[in-house]
mmCIF file of C-alpha atoms in Angstrom:
data_model
loop_
_atom_site.group_PDB
_atom_site.id
_atom_site.type_symbol
_atom_site.label_atom_id
_atom_site.label_comp_id
_atom_site.label_asym_id
_atom_site.label_seq_id
_atom_site.Cartn_x
_atom_site.Cartn_y
_atom_site.Cartn_z
ATOM 1 C CA MET H 21 79.856 41.657 134.758
ATOM 2 C CA GLY H 22 79.681 44.560 136.952
ATOM 3 C CA ILE H 23 80.598 48.222 137.164
ATOM 4 C CA CYS H 24 83.255 49.023 140.019
ATOM 5 C CA SER H 25 82.970 51.738 142.376
ATOM 6 C CA GLY H 26 85.463 53.748 144.228
ATOM 7 C CA CYS H 27 88.182 52.579 141.824
ATOM 8 C CA MET H 28 92.009 53.646 143.920
ATOM 9 C CA TYR H 29 95.487 54.467 142.507
ATOM 10 C CA ASN H 30 94.195 57.082 140.092
ATOM 11 C CA SER H 31 92.589 54.459 138.065
ATOM 12 C CA THR H 32 89.130 54.769 136.380
ATOM 13 C CA GLY H 33 86.935 52.571 134.226
ATOM 14 C CA LYS H 34 84.353 49.984 134.922
ATOM 15 C CA GLN H 35 86.677 47.605 136.177
ATOM 16 C CA CYS H 36 89.074 50.196 137.602
ATOM 17 C CA GLU H 37 91.282 49.192 134.421
ATOM 18 C CA LEU H 38 92.137 52.438 133.445
ATOM 19 C CA CYS H 39 94.264 55.264 134.442
ATOM 20 C CA ILE H 40 93.435 58.518 135.205
ATOM 21 C CA ALA H 41 94.509 61.597 132.601
ATOM 22 C CA GLY H 42 98.253 62.212 134.185
ATOM 23 C CA TYR H 43 98.931 58.764 135.165
ATOM 24 C CA TYR H 44 100.002 55.534 133.305
ATOM 25 C CA VAL H 45 100.252 51.654 134.355
ATOM 26 C CA ASN H 46 103.672 51.241 136.657
ATOM 27 C CA PRO H 47 105.764 48.771 134.497
ATOM 28 C CA ASN H 48 106.838 46.764 137.625
ATOM 29 C CA GLY H 49 103.588 45.028 136.802
ATOM 30 C CA ASN H 50 101.991 46.240 140.371
ATOM 31 C CA ILE H 51 98.690 48.109 140.603
ATOM 32 C CA THR H 52 99.553 51.820 141.427
ATOM 33 C CA THR H 53 99.966 53.648 138.976
ATOM 34 C CA MET H 54 102.867 56.694 138.008
ATOM 35 C CA THR H 55 102.781 60.367 137.642
ATOM 36 C CA CYS H 56 103.302 61.020 133.598
ATOM 37 C CA SER H 57 105.929 63.774 134.669
ATOM 38 C CA CYS H 58 105.913 65.611 131.391
ATOM 39 C CA SER H 59 108.542 68.222 131.386
ATOM 40 C CA PRO H 60 106.132 71.652 131.314
ATOM 41 C CA VAL H 61 108.683 73.661 128.996
ATOM 42 C CA GLY H 62 109.065 70.510 126.820
ATOM 43 C CA SER H 63 105.879 68.658 126.743
ATOM 44 C CA MET H 64 102.787 69.747 124.601
ATOM 45 C CA MET H 65 99.954 70.674 127.863
ATOM 46 C CA ILE H 66 97.021 68.875 126.242
ATOM 47 C CA SER H 67 94.205 66.749 128.938
ATOM 48 C CA THR H 68 95.935 63.195 128.037
ATOM 49 C CA PRO H 69 99.620 64.337 128.637
ATOM 50 C CA CYS H 70 101.243 61.130 128.239
ATOM 51 C CA ASN H 71 100.564 57.567 127.170
ATOM 52 C CA ALA H 72 98.311 55.545 129.491
ATOM 53 C CA SER H 73 100.699 52.272 128.691
ATOM 54 C CA THR H 74 103.956 53.824 128.661
ATOM 55 C CA GLY H 75 104.022 57.046 129.684
ATOM 56 C CA GLN H 76 105.625 58.462 127.238
ATOM 57 C CA CYS H 77 105.143 62.476 127.266
ATOM 58 C CA VAL H 78 103.728 63.925 124.472
ATOM 59 C CA CYS H 79 106.608 66.116 122.970
ATOM 60 C CA LYS H 80 106.483 69.510 121.596
ATOM 61 C CA GLN H 81 108.429 69.309 117.684
ATOM 62 C CA ASN H 82 112.112 69.467 118.650
ATOM 63 C CA VAL H 83 112.185 67.875 122.005
ATOM 64 C CA LYS H 84 112.472 64.716 122.357
ATOM 65 C CA GLY H 85 112.863 61.825 125.788
ATOM 66 C CA GLN H 86 109.978 60.205 127.858
ATOM 67 C CA HIS H 87 109.540 63.415 130.118
ATOM 68 C CA CYS H 88 110.505 65.922 127.041
ATOM 69 C CA ASP H 89 113.178 67.287 128.340
ATOM 70 C CA THR H 90 115.484 67.160 125.877
ATOM 71 C CA CYS H 91 116.238 68.480 122.292
ATOM 72 C CA VAL H 92 116.576 66.884 119.165
ATOM 73 C CA ASP H 93 120.151 66.213 117.908
ATOM 74 C CA GLY H 94 120.441 69.631 115.589
ATOM 75 C CA PHE H 95 118.290 71.672 118.089
ATOM 76 C CA VAL H 96 119.499 73.448 121.340
ATOM 77 C CA ALA H 97 118.166 75.314 124.728
ATOM 78 C CA LEU H 98 115.185 74.072 126.062
ATOM 79 C CA ASP H 99 113.005 77.181 126.067
ATOM 80 C CA ALA H 100 108.972 77.144 127.592
ATOM 81 C CA SER H 101 108.163 79.738 125.104
ATOM 82 C CA LYS H 102 109.724 78.657 122.136
ATOM 83 C CA PRO H 103 106.768 77.280 120.115
ATOM 84 C CA ASP H 104 108.504 74.170 119.061
ATOM 85 C CA GLY H 105 110.680 73.900 122.183
ATOM 86 C CA CYS H 106 114.084 74.505 121.127
ATOM 87 C CA SER H 107 115.954 76.163 118.677
ATOM 88 C CA SER H 108 118.041 74.956 115.779
ATOM 89 C CA CYS H 109 121.832 74.558 116.614
ATOM 90 C CA SER H 110 122.743 77.092 112.868
ATOM 91 C CA CYS H 111 126.275 74.618 112.279
ATOM 92 C CA ASP H 112 128.113 75.396 109.077
ATOM 93 C CA PRO H 113 126.985 72.726 107.563
ATOM 94 C CA ILE H 114 130.921 72.322 105.818
ATOM 95 C CA GLY H 115 132.433 72.857 109.215
ATOM 96 C CA SER H 116 130.535 71.255 111.695
ATOM 97 C CA TYR H 117 130.028 67.043 112.161
ATOM 98 C CA ASN H 118 126.512 66.721 111.465
ATOM 99 C CA ASN H 119 125.027 69.078 112.085
ATOM 100 C CA SER H 120 124.320 68.965 116.169
ATOM 101 C CA CYS H 121 125.772 70.712 118.822
ATOM 102 C CA GLN H 122 126.291 70.846 123.006
ATOM 103 C CA GLN H 123 123.155 71.109 124.531
ATOM 104 C CA ARG H 124 124.891 73.472 127.523
ATOM 105 C CA GLY H 125 125.831 76.834 125.189
ATOM 106 C CA GLY H 126 125.131 75.053 121.786
ATOM 107 C CA GLN H 127 128.514 75.191 120.369
ATOM 108 C CA CYS H 128 128.691 73.071 117.432
ATOM 109 C CA PHE H 129 131.498 69.845 117.100
ATOM 110 C CA CYS H 130 133.700 71.684 114.714
ATOM 111 C CA LYS H 131 136.116 70.183 111.920
ATOM 112 C CA PRO H 132 139.605 69.951 112.424
ATOM 113 C CA ASN H 133 140.983 73.791 112.422
ATOM 114 C CA THR H 134 137.797 75.868 112.504
ATOM 115 C CA LEU H 135 136.197 77.862 115.210
ATOM 116 C CA LEU H 136 133.314 80.055 116.116
ATOM 117 C CA ARG H 137 130.549 78.897 117.836
ATOM 118 C CA ASN H 138 129.036 77.552 114.372
ATOM 119 C CA CYS H 139 132.300 76.438 113.396
ATOM 120 C CA SER H 140 131.652 78.842 109.877
ATOM 121 C CA GLN H 141 135.294 79.842 109.941
ATOM 122 C CA CYS H 142 139.281 78.378 110.299
ATOM 123 C CA LYS H 143 140.988 79.107 113.068
ATOM 124 C CA VAL H 144 144.052 82.174 113.087
ATOM 125 C CA ASN H 145 147.093 80.377 111.034
ATOM 126 C CA SER H 146 144.841 78.152 109.112
ATOM 127 C CA TYR H 147 143.584 78.225 105.071
ATOM 128 C CA GLY H 148 140.703 76.275 103.032
ATOM 129 C CA PHE H 149 137.708 76.100 104.459
ATOM 130 C CA GLY H 150 136.143 72.964 103.340
ATOM 131 C CA ILE H 151 134.744 69.719 104.184
ATOM 132 C CA ASN H 152 137.409 68.566 105.508
ATOM 133 C CA GLY H 153 137.601 71.452 107.459
ATOM 134 C CA CYS H 154 140.452 74.014 107.325
ATOM 135 C CA THR H 155 144.730 72.789 107.033
ATOM 136 C CA GLU H 156 147.025 74.411 109.148
ATOM 137 C CA CYS H 157 149.463 77.223 107.279
ATOM 138 C CA GLY H 158 152.530 75.535 108.534
ATOM 139 C CA CYS H 159 154.885 78.566 108.204
ATOM 140 C CA HIS H 160 158.184 78.227 109.179
ATOM 141 C CA PRO H 161 158.918 80.443 112.118
ATOM 142 C CA ASN H 162 161.671 82.069 111.773
ATOM 143 C CA GLY H 163 161.405 82.102 108.035
ATOM 144 C CA SER H 164 157.722 83.610 107.737
ATOM 145 C CA ALA H 165 156.786 87.147 107.860
ATOM 146 C CA SER H 166 153.967 85.793 109.343
ATOM 147 C CA MET H 167 152.089 82.355 110.530
ATOM 148 C CA GLN H 168 148.711 83.318 108.411
ATOM 149 C CA CYS H 169 149.351 81.990 105.029
ATOM 150 C CA ALA H 170 147.469 83.258 101.943
ATOM 151 C CA GLU H 171 144.050 80.853 100.783
ATOM 152 C CA GLY H 172 146.054 79.222 99.106
ATOM 153 C CA GLY H 173 148.727 78.668 101.472
ATOM 154 C CA ASN H 174 151.618 80.236 100.845
ATOM 155 C CA CYS H 175 153.586 82.395 103.249
ATOM 156 C CA THR H 176 154.825 85.177 103.690
ATOM 157 C CA CYS H 177 158.462 85.303 103.373
ATOM 158 C CA ARG H 178 160.723 87.366 105.402
ATOM 159 C CA PRO H 179 163.684 88.990 103.114
ATOM 160 C CA ASN H 180 166.477 86.849 101.200
ATOM 161 C CA VAL H 181 163.610 83.065 102.080
ATOM 162 C CA ILE H 182 161.677 81.604 98.995
ATOM 163 C CA GLY H 183 159.513 78.384 99.465
ATOM 164 C CA GLY H 184 155.739 77.925 99.755
ATOM 165 C CA LYS H 185 156.294 77.609 103.440
ATOM 166 C CA CYS H 186 159.330 80.342 103.754
ATOM 167 C CA SER H 187 161.357 77.666 105.071
ATOM 168 C CA GLN H 188 164.768 77.838 102.258
ATOM 169 C CA CYS H 189 166.790 80.208 102.140
ATOM 170 C CA ILE H 190 167.979 82.055 98.462
ATOM 171 C CA ASP H 191 171.104 81.127 96.907
ATOM 172 C CA LYS H 192 174.434 81.992 98.862
ATOM 173 C CA ASN H 193 172.827 82.845 102.453
ATOM 174 C CA TYR H 194 172.374 80.272 105.592
ATOM 175 C CA GLY H 195 171.045 80.768 109.156
ATOM 176 C CA LEU H 196 167.619 80.177 108.935
ATOM 177 C CA ALA H 197 167.379 76.970 110.802
ATOM 178 C CA SER H 198 169.473 78.175 113.427
ATOM 179 C CA GLY H 199 166.924 81.241 113.699
ATOM 180 C CA LEU H 200 169.719 83.525 113.364
ATOM 181 C CA PHE H 201 168.496 87.215 113.226
ATOM 182 C CA ILE H 202 170.828 90.413 112.627
ATOM 183 C CA TYR H 203 169.200 93.667 112.995
ATOM 184 C CA LEU H 204 169.551 95.912 109.398
ATOM 185 C CA ASN H 205 167.915 99.068 109.094
ATOM 186 C CA PHE H 206 164.849 98.745 111.422
ATOM 187 C CA TYR H 207 164.235 94.958 109.277
ATOM 188 C CA PHE H 208 164.404 91.576 110.127
ATOM 189 C CA ILE H 209 166.336 89.968 107.758
ATOM 190 C CA CYS H 210 166.103 85.766 108.502
ATOM 191 C CA CYS H 211 169.044 84.445 106.109
ATOM 192 C CA ILE H 212 172.424 85.906 105.974
ATOM 193 C CA PHE H 213 174.615 86.477 102.652
ATOM 194 C CA THR H 214 177.592 84.581 102.595
ATOM 195 C CA PHE H 215 180.659 86.113 101.701
ATOM 196 C CA ASN H 216 182.994 84.026 99.497
ATOM 197 C CA PHE H 217 186.707 85.127 99.428
#
């Protein structure tokens, strides 16, 4: 069998059956070849940038995609200056789902009532950071001195108010449900003492 000369369409080999570096076989089956089109940011810049049969580029460690243009799950911020291509999302393993984050900005996917970019704290007026996220305090808006509760979930009650969520008046007092307030000695009193006649 003879050797072909003057191969066309970026091919090479004895019978022009191979692609030259930087090209791969057209998946449509015609005789033309296709450019690798590897991302210079996420691919390894080597002499054979992609697979001659599939066009799959050789990606940096934390990069994926045929053209090496996307960070793998758990990594973000594709950058040519990074040896592995992308940085870890660094999501809190307790407060986030699956250590994955948004490709733009790197915001982790937080469990209920957790916050920050890495989901490492409870939101305001929440408590109990754990594997299910955080729990809303649920402090009664009229009976609580603050909507923020202690770590165990108990709220700080106004005078004459009791209960873990500050939702009950002490005996012989009323007015909590209606939000009735009186101003006495520069303090708000949530429940008003009832007089016995």
